[in-house]
PDB file of C-alpha atoms in Angstrom:
ATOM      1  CA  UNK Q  10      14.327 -18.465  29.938  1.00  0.00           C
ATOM      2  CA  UNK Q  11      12.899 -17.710  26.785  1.00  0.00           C
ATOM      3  CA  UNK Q  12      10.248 -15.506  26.373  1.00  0.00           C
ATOM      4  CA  UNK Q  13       6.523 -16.515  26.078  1.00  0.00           C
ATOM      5  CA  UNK Q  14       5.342 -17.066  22.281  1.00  0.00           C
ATOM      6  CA  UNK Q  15       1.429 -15.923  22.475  1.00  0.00           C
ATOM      7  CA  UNK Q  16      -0.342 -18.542  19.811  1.00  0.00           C
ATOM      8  CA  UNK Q  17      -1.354 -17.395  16.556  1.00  0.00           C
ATOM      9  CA  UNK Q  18      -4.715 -16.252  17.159  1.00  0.00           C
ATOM     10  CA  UNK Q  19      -7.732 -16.679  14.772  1.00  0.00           C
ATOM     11  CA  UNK Q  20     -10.732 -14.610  14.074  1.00  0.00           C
ATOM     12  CA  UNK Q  21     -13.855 -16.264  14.119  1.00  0.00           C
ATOM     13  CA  UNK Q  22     -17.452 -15.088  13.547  1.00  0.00           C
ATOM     14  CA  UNK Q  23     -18.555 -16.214  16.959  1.00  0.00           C
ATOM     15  CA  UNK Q  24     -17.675 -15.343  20.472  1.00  0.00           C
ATOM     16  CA  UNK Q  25     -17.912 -18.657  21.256  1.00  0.00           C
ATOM     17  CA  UNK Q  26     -14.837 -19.815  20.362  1.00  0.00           C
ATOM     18  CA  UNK Q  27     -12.949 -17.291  22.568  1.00  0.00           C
ATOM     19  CA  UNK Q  28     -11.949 -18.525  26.330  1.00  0.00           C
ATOM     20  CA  UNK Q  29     -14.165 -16.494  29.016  1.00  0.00           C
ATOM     21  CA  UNK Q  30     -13.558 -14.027  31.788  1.00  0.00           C
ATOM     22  CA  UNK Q  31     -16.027 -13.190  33.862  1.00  0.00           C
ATOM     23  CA  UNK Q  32     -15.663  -9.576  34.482  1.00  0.00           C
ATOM     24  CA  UNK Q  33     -15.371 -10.121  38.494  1.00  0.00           C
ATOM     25  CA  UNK Q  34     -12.496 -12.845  37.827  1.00  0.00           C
ATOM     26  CA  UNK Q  35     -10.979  -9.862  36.000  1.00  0.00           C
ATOM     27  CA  UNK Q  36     -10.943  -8.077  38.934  1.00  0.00           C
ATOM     28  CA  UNK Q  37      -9.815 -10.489  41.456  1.00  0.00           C
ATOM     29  CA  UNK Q  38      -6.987 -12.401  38.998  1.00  0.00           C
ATOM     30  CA  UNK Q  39      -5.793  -8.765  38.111  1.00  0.00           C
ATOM     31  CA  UNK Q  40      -4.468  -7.072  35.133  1.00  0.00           C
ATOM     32  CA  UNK Q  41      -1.871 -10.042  35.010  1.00  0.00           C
ATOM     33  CA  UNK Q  42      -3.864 -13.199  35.371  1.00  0.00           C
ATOM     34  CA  UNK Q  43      -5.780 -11.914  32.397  1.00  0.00           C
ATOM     35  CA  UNK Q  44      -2.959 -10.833  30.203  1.00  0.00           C
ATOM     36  CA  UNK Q  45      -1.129 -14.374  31.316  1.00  0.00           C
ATOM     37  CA  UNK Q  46      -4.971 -15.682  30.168  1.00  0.00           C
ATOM     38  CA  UNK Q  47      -4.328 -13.580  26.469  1.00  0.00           C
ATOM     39  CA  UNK Q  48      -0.872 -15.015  25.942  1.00  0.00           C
ATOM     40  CA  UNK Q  49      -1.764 -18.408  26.295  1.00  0.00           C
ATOM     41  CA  UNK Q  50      -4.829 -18.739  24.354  1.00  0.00           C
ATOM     42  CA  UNK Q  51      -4.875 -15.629  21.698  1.00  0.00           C
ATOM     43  CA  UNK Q  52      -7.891 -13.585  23.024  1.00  0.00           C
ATOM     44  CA  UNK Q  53     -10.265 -13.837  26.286  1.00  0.00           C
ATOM     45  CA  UNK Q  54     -13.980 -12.550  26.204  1.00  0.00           C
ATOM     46  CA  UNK Q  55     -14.834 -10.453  29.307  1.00  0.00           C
ATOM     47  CA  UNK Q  56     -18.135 -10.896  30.340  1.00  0.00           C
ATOM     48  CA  UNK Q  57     -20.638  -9.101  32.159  1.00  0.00           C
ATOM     49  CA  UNK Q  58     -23.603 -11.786  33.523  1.00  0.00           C
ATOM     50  CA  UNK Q  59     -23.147 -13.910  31.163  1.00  0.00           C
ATOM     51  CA  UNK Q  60     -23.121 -11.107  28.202  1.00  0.00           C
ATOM     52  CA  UNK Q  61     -20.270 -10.337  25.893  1.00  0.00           C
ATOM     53  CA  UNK Q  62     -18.707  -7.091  27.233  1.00  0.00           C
ATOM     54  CA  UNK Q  63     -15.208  -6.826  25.284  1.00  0.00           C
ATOM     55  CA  UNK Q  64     -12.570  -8.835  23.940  1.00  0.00           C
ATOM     56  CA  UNK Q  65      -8.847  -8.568  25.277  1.00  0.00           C
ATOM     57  CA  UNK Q  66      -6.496  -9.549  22.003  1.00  0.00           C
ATOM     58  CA  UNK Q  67      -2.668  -9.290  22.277  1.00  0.00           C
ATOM     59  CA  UNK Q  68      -0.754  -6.139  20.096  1.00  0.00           C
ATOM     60  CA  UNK Q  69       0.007  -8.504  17.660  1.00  0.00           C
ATOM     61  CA  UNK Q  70      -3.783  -9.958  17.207  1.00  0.00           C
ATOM     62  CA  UNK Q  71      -5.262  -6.607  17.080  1.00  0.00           C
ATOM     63  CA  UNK Q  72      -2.537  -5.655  13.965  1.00  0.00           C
ATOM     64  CA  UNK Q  73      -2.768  -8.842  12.240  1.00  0.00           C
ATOM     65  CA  UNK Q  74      -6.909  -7.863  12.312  1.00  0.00           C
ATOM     66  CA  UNK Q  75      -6.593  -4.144  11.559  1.00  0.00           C
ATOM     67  CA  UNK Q  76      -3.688  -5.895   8.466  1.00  0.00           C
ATOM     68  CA  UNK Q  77      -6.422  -8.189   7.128  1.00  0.00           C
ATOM     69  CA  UNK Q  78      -9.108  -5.921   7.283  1.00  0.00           C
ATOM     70  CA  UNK Q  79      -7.283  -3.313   4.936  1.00  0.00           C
ATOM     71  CA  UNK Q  80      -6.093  -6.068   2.692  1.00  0.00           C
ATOM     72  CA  UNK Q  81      -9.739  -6.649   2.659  1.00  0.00           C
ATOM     73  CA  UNK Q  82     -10.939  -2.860   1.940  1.00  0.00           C
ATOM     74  CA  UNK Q  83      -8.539  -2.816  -0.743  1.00  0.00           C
ATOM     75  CA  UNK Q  84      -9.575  -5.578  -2.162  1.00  0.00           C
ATOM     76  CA  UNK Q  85     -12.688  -4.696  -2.612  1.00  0.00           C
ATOM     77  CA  UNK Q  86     -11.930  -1.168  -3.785  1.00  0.00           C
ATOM     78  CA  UNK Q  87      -9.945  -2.661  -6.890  1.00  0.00           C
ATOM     79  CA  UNK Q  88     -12.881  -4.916  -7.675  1.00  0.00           C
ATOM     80  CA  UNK Q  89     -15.348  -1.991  -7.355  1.00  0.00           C
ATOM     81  CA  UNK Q  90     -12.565   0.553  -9.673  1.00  0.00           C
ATOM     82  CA  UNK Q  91     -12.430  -2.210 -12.325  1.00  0.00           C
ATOM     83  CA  UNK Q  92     -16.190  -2.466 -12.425  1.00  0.00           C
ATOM     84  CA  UNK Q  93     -16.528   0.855 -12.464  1.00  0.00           C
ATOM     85  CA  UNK Q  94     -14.013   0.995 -15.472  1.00  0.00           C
ATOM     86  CA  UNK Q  95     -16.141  -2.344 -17.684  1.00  0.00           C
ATOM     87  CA  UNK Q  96     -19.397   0.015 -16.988  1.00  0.00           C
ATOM     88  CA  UNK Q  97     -17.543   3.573 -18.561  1.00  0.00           C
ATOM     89  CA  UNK Q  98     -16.126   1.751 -21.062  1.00  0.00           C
ATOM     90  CA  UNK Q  99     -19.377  -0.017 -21.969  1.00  0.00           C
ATOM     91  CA  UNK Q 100     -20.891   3.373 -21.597  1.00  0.00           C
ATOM     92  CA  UNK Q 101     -18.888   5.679 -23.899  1.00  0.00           C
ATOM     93  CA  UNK Q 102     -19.910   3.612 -26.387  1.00  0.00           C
ATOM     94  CA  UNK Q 103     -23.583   5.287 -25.893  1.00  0.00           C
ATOM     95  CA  UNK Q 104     -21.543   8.716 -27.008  1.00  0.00           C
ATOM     96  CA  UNK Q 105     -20.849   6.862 -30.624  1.00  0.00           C
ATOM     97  CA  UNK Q 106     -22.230   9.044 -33.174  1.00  0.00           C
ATOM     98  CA  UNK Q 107     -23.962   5.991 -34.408  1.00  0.00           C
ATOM     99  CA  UNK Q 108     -24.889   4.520 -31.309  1.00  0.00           C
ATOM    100  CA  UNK Q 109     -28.610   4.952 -31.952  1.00  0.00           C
ATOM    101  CA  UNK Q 110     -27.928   3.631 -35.543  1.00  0.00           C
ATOM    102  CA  UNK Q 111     -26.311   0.463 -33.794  1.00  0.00           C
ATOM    103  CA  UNK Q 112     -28.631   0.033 -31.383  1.00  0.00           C
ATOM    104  CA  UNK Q 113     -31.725   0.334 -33.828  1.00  0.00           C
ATOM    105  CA  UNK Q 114     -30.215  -2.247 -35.460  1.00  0.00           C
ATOM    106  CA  UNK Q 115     -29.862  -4.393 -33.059  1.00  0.00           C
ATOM    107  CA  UNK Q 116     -33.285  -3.824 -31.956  1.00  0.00           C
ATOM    108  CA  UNK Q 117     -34.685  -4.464 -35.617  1.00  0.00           C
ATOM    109  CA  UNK Q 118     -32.350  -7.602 -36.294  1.00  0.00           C
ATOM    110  CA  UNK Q 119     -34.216 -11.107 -35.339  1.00  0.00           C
ATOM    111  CA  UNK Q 120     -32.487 -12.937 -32.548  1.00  0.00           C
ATOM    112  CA  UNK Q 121     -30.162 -15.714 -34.188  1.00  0.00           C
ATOM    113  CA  UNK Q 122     -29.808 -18.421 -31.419  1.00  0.00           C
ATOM    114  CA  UNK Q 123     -28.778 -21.440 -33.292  1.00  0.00           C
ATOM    115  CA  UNK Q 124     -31.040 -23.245 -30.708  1.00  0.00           C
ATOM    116  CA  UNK Q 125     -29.364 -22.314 -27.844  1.00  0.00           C
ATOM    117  CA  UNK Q 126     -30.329 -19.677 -25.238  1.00  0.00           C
ATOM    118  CA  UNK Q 127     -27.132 -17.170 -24.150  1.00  0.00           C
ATOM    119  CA  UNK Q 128     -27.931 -14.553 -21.454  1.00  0.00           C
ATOM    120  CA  UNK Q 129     -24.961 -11.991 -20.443  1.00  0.00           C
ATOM    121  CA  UNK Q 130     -21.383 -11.421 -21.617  1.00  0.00           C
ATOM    122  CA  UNK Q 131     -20.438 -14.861 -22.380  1.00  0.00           C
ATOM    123  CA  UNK Q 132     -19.203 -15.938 -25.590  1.00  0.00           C
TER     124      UNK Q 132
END
């Protein structure tokens, strides 16, 4: 017999989605029944009185979460570090020795708009 494939499960924002345990049917199916429960449908949500207490996920769900959430972190710390790098690199020009020169200039110079507006980096 081949062994049990446990579906490919997918985070959601909502509890809602997840199949439900009632935390007494935890205790009366057993370890087993709920981990039969996990390997059929992804995940179960143990609950407490209705409430959310905890959600069960399978080895493989919890890595493919704790994967996606540092794929995620890192992410997010390379936009950050190349943000970081436009705003130093738009900053060291400040450390020009004509920067206030420039931006005197720039200051003095009337705005030439050719009749159209332009607001931030776009050319």
């Amino acid at each position: 017999m081949a062994a049990a494939h446990a579906p490919e499960f997918q985070a959601s924002d909502t509890l809602d989605a997840l199949p439900r345990a009632p935390a007494t049917s935890v205790k009366t199916l057993g370890w087993r029944g709920v981990m039969q429960t996990v390997h059929r449908e992804g995940a179960v949500l143990v609950t407490n009185h209705d409430r959310p207490e905890a959600v069960i996920l399978s080895p493989e769900a919890y890595l493919a979460l704790a994967r996606a959430a540092r794929a995620g972190t890192r992410k997010d710390a390379d936009v950050l570090e190349a943000l970081r790098a436009r705003f130093d690199e738009r900053l060291a020009a400040l450390q020009d020795a004509d920067a206030g020169d420039r931006l005197r200039g720039v200051i003095d110079a009337p705005a030439k708009l050719h009749g159209k507006a332009r607001a931030g980096a776009g050319h």
